[in-house]
Coordinates of C-alpha atoms in Angstrom, one line a residue:
Chain A
M1 CA -23.7 -13.6 32.1
P2 CA -20.1 -14.0 33.3
R3 CA -18.4 -10.7 34.4
Y4 CA -14.7 -10.2 33.7
K5 CA -12.3 -7.9 35.6
L6 CA -9.5 -6.5 33.5
T7 CA -6.3 -4.7 34.7
I8 CA -5.4 -2.1 32.1
E9 CA -2.4 0.1 31.2
Y10 CA -2.6 3.1 28.9
D11 CA -0.8 6.2 27.7
G12 CA -3.4 9.0 28.1
E13 CA -1.7 11.3 25.6
P14 CA -3.8 10.5 22.5
F15 CA -7.1 10.2 24.3
V16 CA -9.7 12.6 25.5
G17 CA -9.7 10.7 28.7
W18 CA -11.3 7.4 29.9
Q19 CA -14.9 8.2 29.1
R20 CA -16.4 7.9 25.6
Q21 CA -17.0 11.4 24.2
P22 CA -18.1 12.8 20.8
N23 CA -15.0 15.0 20.5
G24 CA -12.2 12.5 20.2
P25 CA -10.9 9.0 20.9
S26 CA -11.3 7.7 24.4
V27 CA -9.8 4.7 26.2
Q28 CA -13.3 3.4 26.9
A29 CA -14.2 3.5 23.2
A30 CA -10.9 1.8 22.2
L31 CA -11.7 -1.1 24.7
E32 CA -15.3 -1.4 23.6
E33 CA -14.4 -1.5 19.9
A34 CA -11.7 -4.2 20.7
V35 CA -14.3 -6.3 22.7
F36 CA -16.7 -6.0 19.8
A37 CA -14.1 -7.0 17.2
F38 CA -13.4 -10.1 19.3
T39 CA -16.9 -11.1 20.5
G40 CA -19.4 -9.3 18.3
E41 CA -20.9 -8.0 21.5
R42 CA -21.1 -4.5 22.8
P43 CA -21.1 -4.6 26.6
P44 CA -20.4 -1.3 28.3
V45 CA -16.9 -1.3 29.8
Q46 CA -16.9 0.3 33.3
A47 CA -13.8 1.7 34.9
A48 CA -12.7 2.2 38.5
G49 CA -11.5 5.7 37.7
R50 CA -12.7 8.0 35.0
T51 CA -9.3 9.6 34.1
D52 CA -9.2 13.0 32.4
T53 CA -7.6 13.9 29.1
G54 CA -3.9 13.1 29.2
V55 CA -3.9 11.1 32.5
H56 CA -2.2 7.7 32.3
A57 CA -2.9 4.4 34.0
R58 CA -0.7 1.4 34.9
G59 CA -3.3 -0.3 37.0
Q60 CA -6.8 0.8 35.9
I61 CA -9.5 -1.8 36.6
V62 CA -12.5 -2.3 34.4
H63 CA -15.3 -4.8 34.1
L64 CA -17.5 -6.1 31.3
D65 CA -20.1 -8.8 30.9
L66 CA -19.9 -11.4 28.1
S67 CA -22.8 -13.6 26.9
S68 CA -20.8 -16.8 27.6
E69 CA -17.7 -17.9 29.5
R70 CA -14.4 -17.7 27.7
P71 CA -10.8 -18.6 28.8
V72 CA -9.3 -15.5 30.5
E73 CA -6.1 -15.9 28.6
T74 CA -8.1 -15.8 25.3
I75 CA -9.9 -12.6 26.5
R76 CA -6.6 -10.9 27.4
S77 CA -4.7 -11.7 24.2
A78 CA -7.7 -11.2 21.8
I79 CA -8.5 -7.8 23.2
N80 CA -4.8 -6.8 23.1
F81 CA -4.7 -8.0 19.5
H82 CA -7.6 -5.8 18.5
L83 CA -6.3 -2.8 20.5
K84 CA -3.2 -2.5 18.4
P85 CA -1.6 -0.1 17.6
Q86 CA -3.3 2.1 20.3
P87 CA -1.3 2.6 23.5
V88 CA -3.8 0.6 25.6
C89 CA -3.3 -3.0 26.8
V90 CA -4.9 -5.6 29.1
L91 CA -2.3 -6.8 31.7
V92 CA -4.6 -9.3 33.4
A93 CA -8.1 -10.7 32.7
E94 CA -9.9 -12.6 35.5
L95 CA -13.4 -13.8 36.2
A96 CA -14.9 -11.2 38.6
P97 CA -16.3 -12.4 41.9
P98 CA -20.1 -12.2 42.4
G99 CA -21.4 -8.7 42.8
F100 CA -18.2 -7.1 41.6
H101 CA -18.4 -3.6 40.1
A102 CA -15.1 -1.9 38.9
R103 CA -16.2 1.5 40.1
F104 CA -18.6 0.9 43.0
S105 CA -16.8 -2.0 44.7
A106 CA -13.4 -0.2 44.7
T107 CA -12.2 0.5 48.3
W108 CA -8.8 2.1 47.6
R109 CA -7.1 3.9 44.7
R110 CA -3.5 5.0 44.4
Y111 CA -2.1 7.6 42.0
R112 CA 1.4 8.7 41.3
Y113 CA 2.2 12.2 40.1
R114 CA 5.7 12.7 38.5
I115 CA 7.5 16.0 38.5
I116 CA 10.9 16.6 36.7
N117 CA 12.7 19.2 38.7
R118 CA 15.6 20.6 36.7
R119 CA 16.4 23.4 34.4
A120 CA 16.3 21.4 31.2
P121 CA 13.0 20.2 29.8
P122 CA 12.6 16.4 29.5
A123 CA 13.5 14.7 26.2
L124 CA 12.6 11.2 27.4
D125 CA 9.4 10.5 29.2
R126 CA 8.2 14.0 28.3
G127 CA 4.6 12.8 28.2
Q128 CA 4.7 11.6 31.7
L129 CA 6.4 14.4 33.6
W130 CA 5.5 17.9 34.8
H131 CA 8.5 20.0 34.1
V132 CA 9.2 22.4 37.0
P133 CA 12.5 24.2 36.3
G134 CA 12.8 26.2 39.5
S135 CA 14.1 24.5 42.7
L136 CA 11.6 22.6 44.8
D137 CA 12.2 21.8 48.5
V138 CA 10.8 18.3 48.9
D139 CA 11.1 18.3 52.7
L140 CA 8.8 21.4 52.9
M141 CA 6.4 19.7 50.4
A142 CA 6.3 16.5 52.5
D143 CA 5.7 18.4 55.7
A144 CA 2.8 20.4 54.2
A145 CA 1.4 17.2 52.7
S146 CA 0.7 15.9 56.2
V147 CA -1.8 18.7 56.7
L148 CA -4.1 17.1 54.1
V149 CA -3.8 13.5 55.3
G150 CA -6.9 12.3 57.2
H151 CA -10.6 12.9 57.1
H152 CA -11.4 16.4 55.8
D153 CA -13.8 18.5 53.8
F154 CA -11.8 18.8 50.5
N155 CA -14.0 21.4 48.9
S156 CA -11.0 23.7 48.2
F157 CA -9.4 20.8 46.4
R158 CA -11.9 19.9 43.8
S159 CA -12.7 21.4 40.4
T160 CA -15.6 23.8 40.2
S161 CA -17.4 21.3 37.9
C162 CA -17.1 18.4 40.4
Q163 CA -20.6 17.0 40.9
S164 CA -20.0 14.9 44.1
P165 CA -22.7 15.9 46.7
S166 CA -20.1 15.8 49.5
A167 CA -16.5 16.9 49.7
L168 CA -15.8 14.8 52.8
K169 CA -13.0 12.3 52.0
T170 CA -10.4 10.4 53.9
L171 CA -6.9 10.8 52.4
D172 CA -4.8 7.8 53.6
L173 CA -1.6 8.6 51.7
L174 CA 0.1 11.7 50.5
Q175 CA 3.8 11.1 50.2
V176 CA 6.4 13.4 48.5
T177 CA 9.8 11.8 47.7
R178 CA 12.8 12.8 45.6
H179 CA 14.5 10.4 43.2
G180 CA 17.3 12.3 41.7
E181 CA 15.8 15.0 39.4
E182 CA 12.3 13.4 39.7
I183 CA 9.8 14.1 42.5
H184 CA 7.0 11.6 43.1
V185 CA 3.8 12.5 44.8
D186 CA 2.0 9.3 45.8
V187 CA -1.6 9.6 46.8
G188 CA -4.0 7.0 48.1
S189 CA -7.7 7.2 49.2
R190 CA -10.9 5.3 49.0
S191 CA -12.0 7.8 46.3
F192 CA -11.2 11.3 45.1
L193 CA -13.0 14.4 44.1
H194 CA -12.7 15.7 40.5
N195 CA -9.1 16.9 40.0
Q196 CA -8.3 16.5 43.7
V197 CA -4.9 14.9 43.1
R198 CA -3.8 17.5 40.6
I199 CA -5.0 20.4 42.8
M200 CA -3.1 19.0 45.8
V201 CA 0.0 18.6 43.7
G202 CA -0.4 22.2 42.3
T203 CA -0.7 23.4 45.9
L204 CA 2.2 21.5 47.3
H205 CA 4.4 22.8 44.4
L206 CA 3.8 26.3 45.7
V207 CA 5.1 25.1 49.1
G208 CA 8.2 23.5 47.3
R209 CA 8.9 26.9 45.7
E210 CA 8.6 28.5 49.1
Q211 CA 5.8 30.8 47.9
W212 CA 3.4 29.1 50.4
T213 CA 4.0 27.8 53.9
R214 CA 2.4 24.8 55.6
G215 CA 0.1 27.3 57.3
D216 CA -1.1 28.5 53.9
V217 CA -2.1 24.9 53.1
E218 CA -4.0 24.7 56.4
T219 CA -5.8 28.0 55.6
A220 CA -6.6 26.7 52.1
L221 CA -8.1 23.5 53.5
A222 CA -10.2 25.4 56.1
A223 CA -11.5 27.8 53.5
R224 CA -13.5 25.0 51.7
D225 CA -13.4 27.1 48.6
R226 CA -11.5 26.2 45.3
A227 CA -10.3 29.8 45.0
H228 CA -8.1 29.3 48.1
A229 CA -6.1 26.3 46.9
G230 CA -3.2 26.3 44.4
P231 CA -3.4 25.8 40.7
T232 CA -4.3 22.4 39.1
A233 CA -1.1 20.6 38.0
P234 CA -1.1 19.5 34.3
P235 CA -2.7 16.1 33.6
H236 CA 0.2 14.3 31.9
G237 CA 2.2 14.0 35.2
L238 CA -0.6 11.8 36.7
C239 CA -0.9 8.1 36.5
L240 CA -3.5 5.7 38.1
M241 CA -1.3 3.0 39.7
E242 CA -3.5 0.7 41.6
V243 CA -7.1 0.0 42.6
R244 CA -8.0 -2.3 45.5
Y245 CA -11.2 -4.2 46.3
E246 CA -12.1 -5.6 49.6
L247 CA -14.6 -8.3 49.1
G248 CA -17.6 -8.5 51.5
A249 CA -17.1 -4.8 52.4
D250 CA -20.6 -3.3 52.6
R251 CA -20.2 -0.2 50.5
K252 CA -23.7 1.1 51.3
S253 CA -22.9 1.7 54.9
D254 CA -20.0 3.9 54.0
A255 CA -20.8 7.6 53.9
E256 CA -18.2 8.3 51.2
E257 CA -19.3 7.6 47.6
T258 CA -16.8 5.7 45.6
V259 CA -16.5 8.0 42.6
D260 CA -13.2 9.0 41.1
D261 CA -12.7 11.5 38.3
Q262 CA -9.0 12.5 37.9
Chain B
M1 CA 38.6 29.1 20.7
P2 CA 36.8 28.0 23.9
R3 CA 35.6 24.4 23.9
Y4 CA 32.3 23.5 25.6
K5 CA 31.3 20.1 27.0
L6 CA 27.5 19.4 27.0
T7 CA 25.6 16.6 28.7
I8 CA 22.7 15.6 26.4
E9 CA 19.4 13.7 26.8
Y10 CA 17.5 12.4 23.8
D11 CA 14.7 10.1 22.7
G12 CA 16.2 8.1 19.8
E13 CA 12.9 7.2 18.2
P14 CA 12.5 9.9 15.6
F15 CA 16.2 9.9 14.6
V16 CA 18.4 7.9 12.3
G17 CA 20.9 7.8 15.1
W18 CA 23.6 10.2 16.5
Q19 CA 25.5 10.7 13.3
R20 CA 24.5 13.2 10.5
Q21 CA 23.2 11.2 7.5
P22 CA 21.5 12.0 4.3
N23 CA 18.6 9.6 4.9
G24 CA 16.9 11.3 7.8
P25 CA 17.1 13.5 10.9
S26 CA 20.0 12.9 13.2
V27 CA 20.7 14.1 16.8
Q28 CA 24.0 15.6 15.6
A29 CA 22.2 17.6 12.9
A30 CA 19.5 18.8 15.4
L31 CA 22.3 20.0 17.7
E32 CA 24.4 21.6 15.0
E33 CA 21.3 23.5 13.6
A34 CA 20.4 24.7 17.1
V35 CA 24.0 25.9 17.6
F36 CA 23.9 27.7 14.3
A37 CA 20.5 29.4 15.1
F38 CA 22.0 30.6 18.4
T39 CA 25.6 31.6 17.3
G40 CA 25.6 31.9 13.5
E41 CA 28.5 29.4 13.7
R42 CA 28.7 25.8 12.4
P43 CA 31.3 24.0 14.6
P44 CA 31.1 20.2 14.3
V45 CA 29.5 18.7 17.4
Q46 CA 31.4 15.5 18.4
A47 CA 29.8 12.9 20.7
A48 CA 31.2 10.3 23.1
G49 CA 29.1 7.5 21.6
R50 CA 27.7 7.4 18.1
T51 CA 24.3 5.8 19.0
D52 CA 22.4 3.8 16.3
T53 CA 18.9 4.5 15.0
G54 CA 16.4 4.3 17.9
V55 CA 19.0 4.2 20.7
H56 CA 18.3 6.8 23.5
A57 CA 20.6 8.8 25.8
R58 CA 20.3 10.2 29.3
G59 CA 23.9 11.1 29.6
Q60 CA 25.5 11.5 26.2
I61 CA 28.5 13.9 26.2
V62 CA 29.4 16.1 23.3
H63 CA 31.8 18.9 22.7
L64 CA 31.9 21.9 20.4
D65 CA 34.1 25.0 19.8
L66 CA 32.8 28.5 19.7
S67 CA 34.6 31.6 18.4
S68 CA 34.2 33.4 21.8
E69 CA 33.4 32.7 25.4
R70 CA 29.8 32.8 26.4
P71 CA 28.1 32.1 29.7
V72 CA 27.4 28.4 30.1
E73 CA 23.8 29.0 31.3
T74 CA 23.2 31.0 28.1
I75 CA 24.6 28.2 25.9
R76 CA 22.5 25.6 27.7
S77 CA 19.2 27.6 27.5
A78 CA 19.7 29.0 24.0
I79 CA 20.5 25.6 22.5
N80 CA 17.5 24.1 24.2
F81 CA 15.3 27.0 22.9
H82 CA 16.3 26.2 19.4
L83 CA 16.0 22.4 19.7
K84 CA 12.3 22.7 20.4
P85 CA 10.1 20.7 19.7
Q86 CA 12.6 17.9 19.0
P87 CA 13.1 15.4 21.9
V88 CA 16.8 16.5 22.5
C89 CA 17.9 18.7 25.4
V90 CA 21.1 20.0 26.9
L91 CA 21.2 19.1 30.6
V92 CA 24.5 20.8 31.5
A93 CA 26.9 23.0 29.6
E94 CA 30.4 23.5 30.9
L95 CA 33.7 24.9 29.7
A96 CA 35.8 21.9 28.7
P97 CA 39.2 21.3 30.3
P98 CA 42.3 21.7 28.1
G99 CA 42.7 18.9 25.5
F100 CA 39.2 17.6 26.1
H101 CA 37.6 15.5 23.4
A102 CA 34.2 14.0 24.0
R103 CA 35.0 10.8 22.1
F104 CA 38.7 10.3 22.5
S105 CA 39.1 11.4 26.2
A106 CA 36.3 9.2 27.4
T107 CA 37.5 6.5 29.8
W108 CA 34.2 4.8 30.8
R109 CA 30.8 4.4 29.2
R110 CA 27.7 2.9 30.8
Y111 CA 24.6 1.8 29.0
R112 CA 21.3 0.4 30.4
Y113 CA 19.1 -2.0 28.4
R114 CA 15.5 -2.3 29.5
I115 CA 13.4 -5.4 28.9
I116 CA 9.7 -5.7 29.8
N117 CA 9.1 -9.3 30.7
R118 CA 5.4 -10.0 30.7
R119 CA 2.7 -11.3 28.4
A120 CA 1.1 -8.0 27.6
P121 CA 2.9 -5.5 25.4
P122 CA 3.8 -2.1 27.0
A123 CA 1.3 0.8 26.6
L124 CA 3.5 3.2 28.5
D125 CA 7.3 3.6 27.8
R126 CA 6.8 1.4 24.7
G127 CA 9.6 3.2 22.9
Q128 CA 12.1 2.4 25.6
L129 CA 11.4 -1.3 26.3
W130 CA 12.1 -4.6 24.5
H131 CA 9.0 -6.7 25.0
V132 CA 9.9 -10.3 25.8
P133 CA 6.6 -12.1 26.6
G134 CA 8.0 -15.5 27.6
S135 CA 9.4 -16.0 31.1
L136 CA 13.1 -15.1 31.6
D137 CA 15.2 -16.4 34.5
V138 CA 17.2 -13.5 35.7
D139 CA 19.4 -15.5 37.9
L140 CA 20.6 -17.6 35.0
M141 CA 21.1 -14.5 32.9
A142 CA 23.2 -12.9 35.7
D143 CA 25.3 -16.0 36.1
A144 CA 26.0 -16.3 32.3
A145 CA 26.8 -12.5 32.2
S146 CA 29.8 -13.2 34.5
V147 CA 31.4 -15.2 31.6
L148 CA 31.7 -12.0 29.6
V149 CA 33.1 -9.7 32.3
G150 CA 36.8 -9.0 32.0
H151 CA 39.4 -8.7 29.2
H152 CA 38.3 -10.7 26.2
D153 CA 38.3 -10.9 22.4
F154 CA 34.7 -9.9 21.7
N155 CA 34.7 -10.7 18.0
S156 CA 31.6 -12.9 18.4
F157 CA 29.8 -9.9 20.0
R158 CA 30.2 -7.2 17.3
S159 CA 28.3 -6.5 14.1
T160 CA 29.8 -7.8 10.9
S161 CA 30.1 -4.1 9.8
C162 CA 32.2 -3.1 12.8
Q163 CA 35.4 -1.5 11.6
S164 CA 37.4 -1.6 14.8
P165 CA 40.9 -3.1 14.1
S166 CA 40.8 -5.0 17.4
A167 CA 38.0 -6.8 19.2
L168 CA 40.0 -6.9 22.5
K169 CA 37.9 -5.0 25.2
T170 CA 37.7 -5.0 28.9
L171 CA 34.1 -5.3 30.1
D172 CA 33.9 -3.9 33.7
L173 CA 30.2 -4.3 34.3
L174 CA 27.5 -6.6 33.1
Q175 CA 24.7 -6.8 35.6
V176 CA 21.2 -8.2 35.2
T177 CA 18.6 -7.2 37.7
R178 CA 14.8 -7.6 37.9
H179 CA 12.5 -4.7 39.0
G180 CA 9.0 -6.2 38.9
E181 CA 8.1 -6.8 35.3
E182 CA 11.2 -4.9 34.1
I183 CA 14.7 -6.4 33.6
H184 CA 17.7 -4.1 33.5
V185 CA 21.0 -5.0 31.9
D186 CA 23.6 -2.5 33.0
V187 CA 26.8 -2.5 31.0
G188 CA 30.0 -0.6 31.6
S189 CA 33.4 -0.5 29.7
R190 CA 36.0 1.9 28.5
S191 CA 34.5 1.4 25.0
F192 CA 32.4 -1.0 23.0
L193 CA 32.4 -2.6 19.6
H194 CA 29.6 -1.9 17.2
N195 CA 26.4 -3.4 18.5
Q196 CA 28.3 -5.1 21.4
V197 CA 25.7 -4.3 24.0
R198 CA 22.7 -5.3 22.0
I199 CA 24.4 -8.6 20.9
M200 CA 25.3 -9.4 24.6
V201 CA 21.7 -8.7 25.6
G202 CA 20.3 -10.8 22.8
T203 CA 22.6 -13.6 23.9
L204 CA 21.7 -13.4 27.6
H205 CA 18.0 -13.4 26.7
L206 CA 18.6 -16.9 25.2
V207 CA 20.0 -18.0 28.5
G208 CA 17.0 -16.4 30.3
R209 CA 14.7 -18.4 28.1
E210 CA 16.7 -21.5 29.0
Q211 CA 17.5 -22.1 25.3
W212 CA 21.2 -21.5 26.1
T213 CA 23.4 -22.4 29.1
R214 CA 26.3 -20.6 30.6
G215 CA 28.5 -23.0 28.8
D216 CA 27.0 -21.9 25.4
V217 CA 28.0 -18.4 26.2
E218 CA 31.6 -19.5 26.9
T219 CA 31.6 -21.4 23.6
A220 CA 30.2 -18.3 21.8
L221 CA 32.9 -16.1 23.3
A222 CA 35.7 -18.5 22.5
A223 CA 34.5 -18.9 18.9
R224 CA 35.4 -15.2 18.0
D225 CA 32.8 -15.4 15.3
R226 CA 29.6 -13.3 15.1
A227 CA 27.7 -16.3 13.9
H228 CA 28.2 -18.1 17.2
A229 CA 26.6 -15.4 19.5
G230 CA 22.8 -14.7 19.9
P231 CA 20.7 -12.3 18.0
T232 CA 21.1 -8.5 18.2
A233 CA 18.4 -7.1 20.7
P234 CA 16.3 -4.3 19.2
P235 CA 17.7 -0.8 19.5
H236 CA 14.9 1.0 21.4
G237 CA 15.6 -0.8 24.7
L238 CA 19.1 0.7 24.8
C239 CA 20.1 4.0 26.5
L240 CA 23.5 5.6 27.0
M241 CA 23.4 6.6 30.7
E242 CA 26.8 8.0 31.5
V243 CA 30.3 8.8 30.1
R244 CA 33.2 9.4 32.4
Y245 CA 36.5 11.2 31.8
E246 CA 39.7 10.8 33.8
L247 CA 41.8 13.9 33.2
G248 CA 45.4 13.4 32.7
A249 CA 44.9 9.8 31.6
D250 CA 47.3 9.1 28.7
R251 CA 45.0 7.5 26.2
K252 CA 47.8 6.8 23.7
S253 CA 49.4 4.3 26.0
D254 CA 46.2 2.3 26.2
A255 CA 45.9 -0.5 23.7
E256 CA 42.1 -0.1 23.4
E257 CA 40.7 2.4 21.1
T258 CA 38.0 4.6 22.6
V259 CA 35.4 4.2 20.0
D260 CA 31.8 3.4 20.7
D261 CA 29.1 2.8 18.2
Q262 CA 25.9 1.3 19.7

């Protein structure tokens, strides 16, 4: 059975999240229904990151198995045809390399969190921006972000419902930059704990408001307790930008699980 | 009566355009109703550019007169409060200088047209992008754009319903740049003819597809006839970015009217 790797873009707003659920439309169900309409088959569609309700993606990676080989351009355009008018589309379809698994083979994930930092609420892009009306000091946020980069126990920075057995993660990238009225928080790691990105953003926003110092972030990290970190930033500012795969990497030798529920 | 200048952002999608019309909600009516809810007054709200159905704005300028002076921060936040949940907001409220008129005092307007140039349709930002699936050569588009820059009779580049007595305009800026899968066409002039920006974009897109040459654009300009230019690009890719005012400029001595209907 040939396995296909798809790169997906979606607007998370109308969905209950990536994962198929009884309480509303999911991105996974939208894709699985489109695959069925095209092929008459119902292979499960597996994703690199199980994004939460309202979280967007510009570079989600999924895989699925079909009973026979089909041209990748046909797969891409036929699934897109059947996805209409839902805000989900296949950017690229490729034959997956042997042993490829969208979730378990992923070695790096990058998210972007967008804040609009001005008095007025957004009229454009309002579904993709967290509106923070009070002033935010980006230099203080960037400095405090450096506390979190590296190999740490991120127990303070995961939701209480997170089921990962270990909170040890290596955060490679946590960059805070201003672009006019917008602030971008770019975050990269092999994998993340549940809500980790949004809790880090909610915490850094307290630093930007000068309610917290860099030292408070150090204390929160050391506490290894969710109650000591800042609030969880709202989902709609978050977007999964990119997932990378390093072929030949032996994932079993790596102590970090490659799960990712944002 | 004090006159106030407001900088406005809006998503054009749910509106019939800037101007109040009987056939649907307009941005002008949304603002006038919000001003009435706040002040009990019904001053007309005048805009720098009367954007068409579906056209967006990040820097529209309007003015209105109130019967008494009020703090500008109160004006901004009270109008925004009453605009909810419509996708229109006041970014800045200021006391207007003497003699200021949002439309007639404007000396420069800048628009951006956004094209998404890839096979897959957009799932995010779909209301702000013109989807062109076939490949576009941006270098050819940028070269052909230079034909249109300068002082010309733009009769070929205005809608047949345009009521401006003269088609003579000075185009200061017509820049085509690629940003990954997005192409931006940035356009600046004192004022524009009806649909001028969208017809220029529709024409340059023919050059990008290599259906037209730079010479065909020269021929279209020289023809002074709408039938000789390319198609009108769809409205939702267009956004009014900025309007400038040069105080003390004597508009009556300028041969170009300062109208602008995009």
